[in-house]
Coordinates of C-alpha atoms and ligand atoms in Angstrom, one line a residue:
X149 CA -36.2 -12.0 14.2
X150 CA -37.8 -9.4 12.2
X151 CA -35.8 -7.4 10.0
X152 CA -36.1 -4.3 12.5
X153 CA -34.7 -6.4 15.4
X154 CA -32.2 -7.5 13.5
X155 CA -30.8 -4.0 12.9
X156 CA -31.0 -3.4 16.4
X157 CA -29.3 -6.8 17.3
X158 CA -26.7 -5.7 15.0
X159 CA -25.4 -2.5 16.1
X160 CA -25.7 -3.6 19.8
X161 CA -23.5 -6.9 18.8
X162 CA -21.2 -6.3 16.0
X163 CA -18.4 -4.4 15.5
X164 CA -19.3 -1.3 13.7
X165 CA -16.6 -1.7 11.0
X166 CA -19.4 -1.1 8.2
X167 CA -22.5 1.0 6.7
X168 CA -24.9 -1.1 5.8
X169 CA -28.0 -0.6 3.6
X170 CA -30.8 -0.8 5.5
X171 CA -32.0 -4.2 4.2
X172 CA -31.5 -7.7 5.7
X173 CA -31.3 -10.6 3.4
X174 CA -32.4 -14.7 4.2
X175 CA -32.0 -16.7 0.4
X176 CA -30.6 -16.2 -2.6
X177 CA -30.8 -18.1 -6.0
X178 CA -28.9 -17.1 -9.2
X179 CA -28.9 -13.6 -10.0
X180 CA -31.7 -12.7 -7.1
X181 CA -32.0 -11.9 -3.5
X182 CA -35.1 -12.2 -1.0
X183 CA -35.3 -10.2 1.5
X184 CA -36.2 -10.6 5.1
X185 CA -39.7 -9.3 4.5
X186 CA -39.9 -11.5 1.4
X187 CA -39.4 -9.0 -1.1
X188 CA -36.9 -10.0 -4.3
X189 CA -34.1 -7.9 -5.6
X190 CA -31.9 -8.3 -9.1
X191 CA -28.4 -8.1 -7.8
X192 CA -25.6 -7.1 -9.6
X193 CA -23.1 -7.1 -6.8
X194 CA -23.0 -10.8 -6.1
X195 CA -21.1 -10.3 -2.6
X196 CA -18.2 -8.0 -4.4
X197 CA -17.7 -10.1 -7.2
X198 CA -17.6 -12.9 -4.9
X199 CA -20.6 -14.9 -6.4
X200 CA -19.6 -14.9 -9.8
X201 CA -22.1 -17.9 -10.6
X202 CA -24.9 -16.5 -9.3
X203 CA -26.5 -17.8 -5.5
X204 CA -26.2 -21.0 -4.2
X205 CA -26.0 -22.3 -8.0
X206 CA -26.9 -26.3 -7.2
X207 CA -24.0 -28.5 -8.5
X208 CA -21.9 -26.3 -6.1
X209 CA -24.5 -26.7 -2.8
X210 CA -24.3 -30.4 -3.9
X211 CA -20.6 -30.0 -3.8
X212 CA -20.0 -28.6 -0.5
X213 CA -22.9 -30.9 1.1
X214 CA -21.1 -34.3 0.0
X215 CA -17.6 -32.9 0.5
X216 CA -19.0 -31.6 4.5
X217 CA -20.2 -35.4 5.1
X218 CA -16.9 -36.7 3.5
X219 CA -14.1 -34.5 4.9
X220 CA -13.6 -30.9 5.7
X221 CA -10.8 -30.1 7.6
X222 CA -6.8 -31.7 8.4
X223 CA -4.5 -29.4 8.3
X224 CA -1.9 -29.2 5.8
X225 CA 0.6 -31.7 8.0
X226 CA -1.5 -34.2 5.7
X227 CA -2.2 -34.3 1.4
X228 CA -5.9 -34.3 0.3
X229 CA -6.8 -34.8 -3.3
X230 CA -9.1 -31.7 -3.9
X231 CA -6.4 -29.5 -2.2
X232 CA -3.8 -31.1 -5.2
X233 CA -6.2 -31.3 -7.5
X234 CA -7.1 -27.7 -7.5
X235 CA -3.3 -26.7 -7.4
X236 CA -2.7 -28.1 -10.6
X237 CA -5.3 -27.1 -12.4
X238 CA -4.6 -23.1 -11.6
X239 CA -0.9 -24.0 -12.3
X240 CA -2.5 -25.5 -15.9
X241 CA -4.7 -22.6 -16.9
X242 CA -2.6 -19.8 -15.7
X243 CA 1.3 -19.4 -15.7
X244 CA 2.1 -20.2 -12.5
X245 CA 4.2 -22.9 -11.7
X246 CA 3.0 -23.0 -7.8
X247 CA 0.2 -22.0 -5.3
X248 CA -0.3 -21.4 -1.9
X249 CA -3.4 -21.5 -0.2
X250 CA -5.1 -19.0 2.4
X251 CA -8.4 -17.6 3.5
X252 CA -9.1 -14.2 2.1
X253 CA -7.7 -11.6 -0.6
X254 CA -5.5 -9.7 2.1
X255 CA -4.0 -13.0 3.2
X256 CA -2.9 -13.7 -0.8
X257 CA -1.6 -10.4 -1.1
X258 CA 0.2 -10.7 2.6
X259 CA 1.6 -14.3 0.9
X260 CA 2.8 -12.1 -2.2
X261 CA 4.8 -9.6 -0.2
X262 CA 6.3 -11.9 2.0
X263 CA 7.6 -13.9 -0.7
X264 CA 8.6 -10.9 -2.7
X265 CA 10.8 -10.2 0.2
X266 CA 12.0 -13.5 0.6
X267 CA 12.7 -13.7 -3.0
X268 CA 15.0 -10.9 -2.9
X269 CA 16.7 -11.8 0.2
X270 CA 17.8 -14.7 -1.1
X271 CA 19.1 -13.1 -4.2
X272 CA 20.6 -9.8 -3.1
X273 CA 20.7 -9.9 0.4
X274 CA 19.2 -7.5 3.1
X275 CA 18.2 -4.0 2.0
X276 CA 16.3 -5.0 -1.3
X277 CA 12.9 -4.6 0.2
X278 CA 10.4 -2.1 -1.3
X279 CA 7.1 -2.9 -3.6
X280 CA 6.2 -0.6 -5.9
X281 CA 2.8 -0.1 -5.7
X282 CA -0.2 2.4 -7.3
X283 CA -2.4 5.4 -6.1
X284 CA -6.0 4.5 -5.3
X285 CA -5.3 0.7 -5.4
X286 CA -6.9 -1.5 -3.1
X287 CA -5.1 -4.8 -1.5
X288 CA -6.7 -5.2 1.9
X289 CA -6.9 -4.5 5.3
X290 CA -4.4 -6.4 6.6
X291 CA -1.3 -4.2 8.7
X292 CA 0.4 -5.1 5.9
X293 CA -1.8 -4.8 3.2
X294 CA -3.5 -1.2 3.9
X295 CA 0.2 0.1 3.8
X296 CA 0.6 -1.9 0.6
X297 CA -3.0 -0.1 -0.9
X298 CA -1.9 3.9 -1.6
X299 CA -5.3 5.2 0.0
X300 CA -5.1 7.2 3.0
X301 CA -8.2 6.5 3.9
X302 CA -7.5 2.9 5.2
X303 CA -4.4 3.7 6.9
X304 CA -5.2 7.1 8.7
X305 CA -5.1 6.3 12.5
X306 CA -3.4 2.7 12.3
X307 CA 0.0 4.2 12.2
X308 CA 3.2 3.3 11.9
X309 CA 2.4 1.3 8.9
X310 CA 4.5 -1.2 7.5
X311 CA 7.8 0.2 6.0
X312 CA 8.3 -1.0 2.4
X313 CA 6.2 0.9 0.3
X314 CA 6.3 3.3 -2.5
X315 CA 3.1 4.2 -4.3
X316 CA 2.8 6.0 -8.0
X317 CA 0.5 7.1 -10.5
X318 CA -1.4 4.0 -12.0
X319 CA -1.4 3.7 -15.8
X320 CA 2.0 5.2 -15.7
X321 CA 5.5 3.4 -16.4
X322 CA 6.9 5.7 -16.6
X323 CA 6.2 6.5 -12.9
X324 CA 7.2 3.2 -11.4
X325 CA 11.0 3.0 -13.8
X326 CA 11.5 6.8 -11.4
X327 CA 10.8 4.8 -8.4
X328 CA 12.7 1.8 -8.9
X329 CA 15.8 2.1 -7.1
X330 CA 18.5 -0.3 -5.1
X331 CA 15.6 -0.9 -2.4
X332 CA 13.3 -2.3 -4.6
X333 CA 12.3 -6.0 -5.0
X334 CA 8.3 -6.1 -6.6
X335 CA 6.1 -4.3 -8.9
X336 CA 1.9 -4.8 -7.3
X337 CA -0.6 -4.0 -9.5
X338 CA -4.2 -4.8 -10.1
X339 CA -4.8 -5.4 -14.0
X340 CA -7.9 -3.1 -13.8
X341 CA -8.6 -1.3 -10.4
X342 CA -11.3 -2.1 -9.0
X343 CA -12.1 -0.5 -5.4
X344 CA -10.3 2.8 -7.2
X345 CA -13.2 3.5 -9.8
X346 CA -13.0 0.3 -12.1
X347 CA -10.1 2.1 -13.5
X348 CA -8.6 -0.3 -17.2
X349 CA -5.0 0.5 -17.9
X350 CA -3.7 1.3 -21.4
X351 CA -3.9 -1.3 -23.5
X352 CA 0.3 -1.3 -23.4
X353 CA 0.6 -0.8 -19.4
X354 CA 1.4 -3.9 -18.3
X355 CA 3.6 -5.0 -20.9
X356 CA 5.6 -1.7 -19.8
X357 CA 5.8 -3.1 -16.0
X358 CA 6.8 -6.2 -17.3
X359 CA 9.7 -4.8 -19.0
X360 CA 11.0 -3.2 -16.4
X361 CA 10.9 -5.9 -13.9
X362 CA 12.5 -8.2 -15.8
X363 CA 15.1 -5.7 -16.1
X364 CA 16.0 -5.1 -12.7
X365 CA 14.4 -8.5 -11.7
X366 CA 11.6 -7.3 -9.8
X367 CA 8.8 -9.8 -9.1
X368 CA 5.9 -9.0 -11.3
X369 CA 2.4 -9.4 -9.2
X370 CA -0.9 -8.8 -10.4
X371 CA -3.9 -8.6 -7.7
X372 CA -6.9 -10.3 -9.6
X373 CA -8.6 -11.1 -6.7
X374 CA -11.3 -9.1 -8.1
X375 CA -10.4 -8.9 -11.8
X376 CA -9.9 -12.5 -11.9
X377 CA -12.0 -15.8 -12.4
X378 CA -13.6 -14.3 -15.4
X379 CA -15.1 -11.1 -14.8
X380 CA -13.2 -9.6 -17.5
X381 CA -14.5 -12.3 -20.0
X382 CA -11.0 -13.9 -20.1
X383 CA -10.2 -16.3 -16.6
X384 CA -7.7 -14.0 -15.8
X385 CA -7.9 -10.0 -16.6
X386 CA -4.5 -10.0 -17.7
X387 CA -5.1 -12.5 -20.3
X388 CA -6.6 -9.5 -22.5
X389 CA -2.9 -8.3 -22.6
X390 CA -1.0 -11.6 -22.6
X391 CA 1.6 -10.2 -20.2
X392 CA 2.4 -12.8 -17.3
X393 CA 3.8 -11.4 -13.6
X394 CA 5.6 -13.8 -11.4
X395 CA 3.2 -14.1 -8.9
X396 CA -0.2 -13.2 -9.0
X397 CA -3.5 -13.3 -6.4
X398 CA -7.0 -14.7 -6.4
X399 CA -9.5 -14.9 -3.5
X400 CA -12.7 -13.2 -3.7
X401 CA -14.9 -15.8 -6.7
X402 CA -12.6 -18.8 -6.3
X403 CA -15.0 -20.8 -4.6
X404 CA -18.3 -18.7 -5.2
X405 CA -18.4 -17.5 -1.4
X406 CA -16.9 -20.1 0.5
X407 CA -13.7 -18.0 1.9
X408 CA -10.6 -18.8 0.4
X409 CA -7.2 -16.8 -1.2
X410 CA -4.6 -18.4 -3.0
X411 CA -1.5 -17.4 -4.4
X412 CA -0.2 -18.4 -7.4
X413 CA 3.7 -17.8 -8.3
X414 CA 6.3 -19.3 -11.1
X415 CA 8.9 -21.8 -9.7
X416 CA 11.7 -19.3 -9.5
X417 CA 10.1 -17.3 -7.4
X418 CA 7.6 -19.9 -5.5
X419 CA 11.7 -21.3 -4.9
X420 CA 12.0 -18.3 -1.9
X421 CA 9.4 -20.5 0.2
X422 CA 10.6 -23.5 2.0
X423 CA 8.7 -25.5 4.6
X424 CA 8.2 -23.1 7.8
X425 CA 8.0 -19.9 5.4
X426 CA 4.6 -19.2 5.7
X427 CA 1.6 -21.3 6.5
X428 CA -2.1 -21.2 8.0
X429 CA -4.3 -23.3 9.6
X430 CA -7.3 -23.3 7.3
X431 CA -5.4 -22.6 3.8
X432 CA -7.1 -24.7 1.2
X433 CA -9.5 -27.0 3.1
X434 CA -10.9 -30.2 1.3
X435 CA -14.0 -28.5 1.7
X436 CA -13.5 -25.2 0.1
X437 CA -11.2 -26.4 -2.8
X438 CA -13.9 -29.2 -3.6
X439 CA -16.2 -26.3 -4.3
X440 CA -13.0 -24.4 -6.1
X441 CA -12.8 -27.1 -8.6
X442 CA -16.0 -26.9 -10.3
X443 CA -15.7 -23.2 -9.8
X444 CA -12.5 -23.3 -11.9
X445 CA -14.1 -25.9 -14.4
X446 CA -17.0 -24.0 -14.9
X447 CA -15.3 -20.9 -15.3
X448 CA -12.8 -21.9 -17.5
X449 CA -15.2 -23.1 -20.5
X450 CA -14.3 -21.3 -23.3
X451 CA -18.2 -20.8 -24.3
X452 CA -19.1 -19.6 -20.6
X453 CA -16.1 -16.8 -21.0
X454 CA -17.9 -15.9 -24.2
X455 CA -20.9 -15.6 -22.4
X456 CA -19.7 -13.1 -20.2
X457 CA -17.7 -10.8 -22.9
X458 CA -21.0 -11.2 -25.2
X459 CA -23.6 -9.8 -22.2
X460 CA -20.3 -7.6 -20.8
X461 CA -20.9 -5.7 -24.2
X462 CA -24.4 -5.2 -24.2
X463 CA -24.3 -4.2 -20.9
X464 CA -21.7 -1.3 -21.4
X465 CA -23.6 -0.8 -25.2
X466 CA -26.7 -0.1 -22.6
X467 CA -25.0 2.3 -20.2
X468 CA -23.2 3.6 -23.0
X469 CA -26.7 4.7 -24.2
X470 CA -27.4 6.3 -20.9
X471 CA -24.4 8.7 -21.0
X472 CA -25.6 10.3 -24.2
X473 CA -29.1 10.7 -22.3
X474 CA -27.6 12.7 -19.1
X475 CA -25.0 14.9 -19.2
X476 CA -23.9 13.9 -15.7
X477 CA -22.4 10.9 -16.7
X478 CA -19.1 11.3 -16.9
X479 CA -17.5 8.3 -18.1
X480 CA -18.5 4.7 -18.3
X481 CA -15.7 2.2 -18.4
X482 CA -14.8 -1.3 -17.7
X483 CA -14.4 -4.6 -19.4
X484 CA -16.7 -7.9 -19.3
X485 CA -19.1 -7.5 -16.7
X486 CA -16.8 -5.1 -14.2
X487 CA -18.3 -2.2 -15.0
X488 CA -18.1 1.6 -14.0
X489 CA -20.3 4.5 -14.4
X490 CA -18.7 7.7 -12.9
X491 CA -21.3 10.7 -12.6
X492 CA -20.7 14.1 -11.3
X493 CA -22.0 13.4 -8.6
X494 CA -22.0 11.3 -5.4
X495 CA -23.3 7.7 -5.8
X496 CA -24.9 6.6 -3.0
X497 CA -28.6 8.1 -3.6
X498 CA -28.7 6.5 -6.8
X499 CA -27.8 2.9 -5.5
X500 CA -30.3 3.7 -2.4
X501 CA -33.0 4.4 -4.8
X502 CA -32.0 1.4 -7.0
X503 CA -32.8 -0.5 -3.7
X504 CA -36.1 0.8 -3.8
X505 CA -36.9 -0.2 -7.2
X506 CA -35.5 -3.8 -6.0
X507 CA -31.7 -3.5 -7.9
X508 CA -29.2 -3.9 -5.8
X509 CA -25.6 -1.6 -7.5
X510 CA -22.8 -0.2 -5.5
X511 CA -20.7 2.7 -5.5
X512 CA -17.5 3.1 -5.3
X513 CA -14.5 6.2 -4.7
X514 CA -17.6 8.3 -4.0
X515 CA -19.0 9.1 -7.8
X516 CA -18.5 5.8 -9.7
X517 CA -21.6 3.2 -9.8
X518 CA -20.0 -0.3 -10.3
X519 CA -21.8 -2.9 -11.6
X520 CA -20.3 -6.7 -10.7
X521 CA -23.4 -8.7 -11.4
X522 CA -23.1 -12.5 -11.3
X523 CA -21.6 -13.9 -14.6
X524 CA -24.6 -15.8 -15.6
X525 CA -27.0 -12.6 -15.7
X526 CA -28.7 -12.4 -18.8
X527 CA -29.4 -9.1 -21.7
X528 CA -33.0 -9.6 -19.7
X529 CA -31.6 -8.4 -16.4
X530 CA -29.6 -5.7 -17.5
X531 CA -32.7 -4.5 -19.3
X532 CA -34.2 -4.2 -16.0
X533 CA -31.4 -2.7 -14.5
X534 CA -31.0 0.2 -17.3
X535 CA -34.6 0.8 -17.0
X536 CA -34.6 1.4 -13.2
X537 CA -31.3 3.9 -13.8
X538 CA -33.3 5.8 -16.8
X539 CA -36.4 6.3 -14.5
X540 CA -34.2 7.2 -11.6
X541 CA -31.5 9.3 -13.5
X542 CA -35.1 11.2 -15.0
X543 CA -35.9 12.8 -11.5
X544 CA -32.4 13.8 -11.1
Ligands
PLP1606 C1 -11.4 -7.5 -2.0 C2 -10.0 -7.2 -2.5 C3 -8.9 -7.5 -1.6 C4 -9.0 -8.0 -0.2 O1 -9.7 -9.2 -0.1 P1 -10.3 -9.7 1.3 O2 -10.8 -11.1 1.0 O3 -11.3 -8.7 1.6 O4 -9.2 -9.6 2.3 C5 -7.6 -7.3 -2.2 N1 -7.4 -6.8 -3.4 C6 -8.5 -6.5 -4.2 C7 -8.2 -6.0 -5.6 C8 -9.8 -6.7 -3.8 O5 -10.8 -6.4 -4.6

């Protein structure tokens, strides 16, 4: 099929749940894309943050082909060693004591409320239910997760939602001790928002959350299913801080693409789940945690996290240089390599034209460009990439 057919194919066949950019994609290698008409593009999206090692790297193809002719699927009635082996190496770099495995970032975060419920149950009884959670975060799409994620614009026409929630000003502690009351069991927050604008807290925010959960023993639970698996330039973006939560989530870069959530919680709270809590059939495949296990080795190198902080900075140094260029940058903000450049303007002509030149951004709540390359791009690539913006931003 030629790219034009495809299109066509597409809208006839698929749900129309998404705008696409008009391009249609066939290999990918590192930090670069081909096209179906052959043409390459720099891509600094890497699948949402998904591919934070760059496409198709080779030790992970290698991976997945030998696991695939080895064994991909039991079920979890059975033990397999990469499923075990992963498990304790999260629980090792991280503070969790725990994990439970699932498919996606909204399955994590639906793991994370269920047990925050549980949790409290257990403790207090029935009535302790409500999780704190912020304006313009993002958790999923899930019935339970869009009511969890205080956007309107993911819940509007998918009503009732799920009772439970209670969203307040991100950045603001002072906001979630007013909301705290005898209903409340968890705390949800993303260490650095993604979705909502790459939005970075105060440097003393989550220590401030942390404070008052433990208080009122609230489960702490970071989302870092975007943050995490070192796109901050620390594995985990709360690390910067050094504050732990209970429970936290990964999904999106665990295993470079291959679909998998997990969520990782302390024994005392992990203690709420017994067998026949919660489950799912595909939740952490030989297959896909094979492929998470050189993910989290390779991530985890202390010189490969200084990688990513030592480009991170020349990347903002280079959009930092932009701003004082045009006026109509408003802000650029971020930390590693999740990066945010909010104009005063909508985005989306600029990432269309990026397209053009053969860069491939995003845009995200309406006026902020966000960069999420793969973790491996080089000082050479975001050269490339701050050229195209200064020629593009000069027609503006
Ligand atoms: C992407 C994302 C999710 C949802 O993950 P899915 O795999 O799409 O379900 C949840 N939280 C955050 C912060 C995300 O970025």
């Amino acid at each position: 099929m030629d790219g034009q057919e495809l299109m066509q194919k597409s809208q006839s066949n698929i749900c129309s749940t998404y705008t696409r950019y008009n391009l249609a994609i066939t290999r990918g290698s590192g930090c670069y894309l081909w096209g179906q008409d052959g043409r390459e593009y720099l891509d600094l999206v890497a699948g949402i943050a998904v591919c934070n090692l760059g496409h198709c790297p080779p030790d992970l193809s290698r991976i997945l082909h030998e696991q695939a002719q080895q064994l991909v699927h039991v079920s979890n009635l059975y033990y397999t060693e990469p499923q075990v082996r992963l498990a304790e190496s999260l629980t090792q770099v991280s503070f969790a004591d725990k994990a439970f495995f699932c498919n996606s970032g909204a399955e994590a975060n639906e793991a994370a409320i269920k047990l925050a419920r549980k949790y409290s149950r257990e403790r207090y009884g029935s009535g302790r239910y409500t999780i704190i959670t912020m304006k313009d975060s993002f958790h999923g799409r899930t019935l339970a997760t869009l009511s969890a994620t205080g956007q309107e614009k993911v819940q509007i026409g998918f009503e009732p939602l799920v009772e439970g929630f209670r969203y307040v000003e991100f950045n603001r502690p002072e906001s979630v001790a007013d909301a705290i009351d005898e209903t409340t069991c968890a705390v949800l927050v993303e260490p650095i928002q993604g979705e909502g604008g790459v939005r970075v807290p105060d440097p003393d925010y989550l220590a401030g959350l942390r404070q008052l959960c433990t208080k009122h023993d609230l489960l702490l639970i970071y989302d870092e299913i975007q943050v995490g698996m070192g796109r901050t330039g620390k594995l985990f973006a709360h690390q910067h801080e050094g504050v732990a939560p209970d429970v936290m989530t990964l999904a999106k870069a665990l295993a470079n693409g291959i679909p998998i959530g997990t969520m990782l919680a302390t024994n005392q709270a992990a203690e709420a789940f017994s067998p026949g809590s919660h489950a799912t059939t595909f939740g952490g495949t030989p297959l896909v945690t094979a492929v998470a296990n050189e993910v989290l080795h390779q991530i985890s190198d202390d010189s490969f996290l200084d990688g990513v902080r030592g480009v991170g900075e020349y990347f903002r140094g280079q959009l930092q240089a932009l701003q004082e260029k045009y006026a109509f940058i408003s802000e650029v903000r971020g930390r590693g390599l999740i990066l945010g450049m909010e104009l005063d303007f909508p985005g989306s002509e600029i990432v269309l034209k990026c397209q053009e030149h053969g860069v491939l951004i995003n845009c995200t709540a309406e006026k902020v460009l966000r960069f999420l390359p793969p973790l491996i791009v080089t000082q050479k690539e975001v050269d490339r990439l701050v050229e195209t913006l200064d020629i593009i931003f000069a027609a503006v």
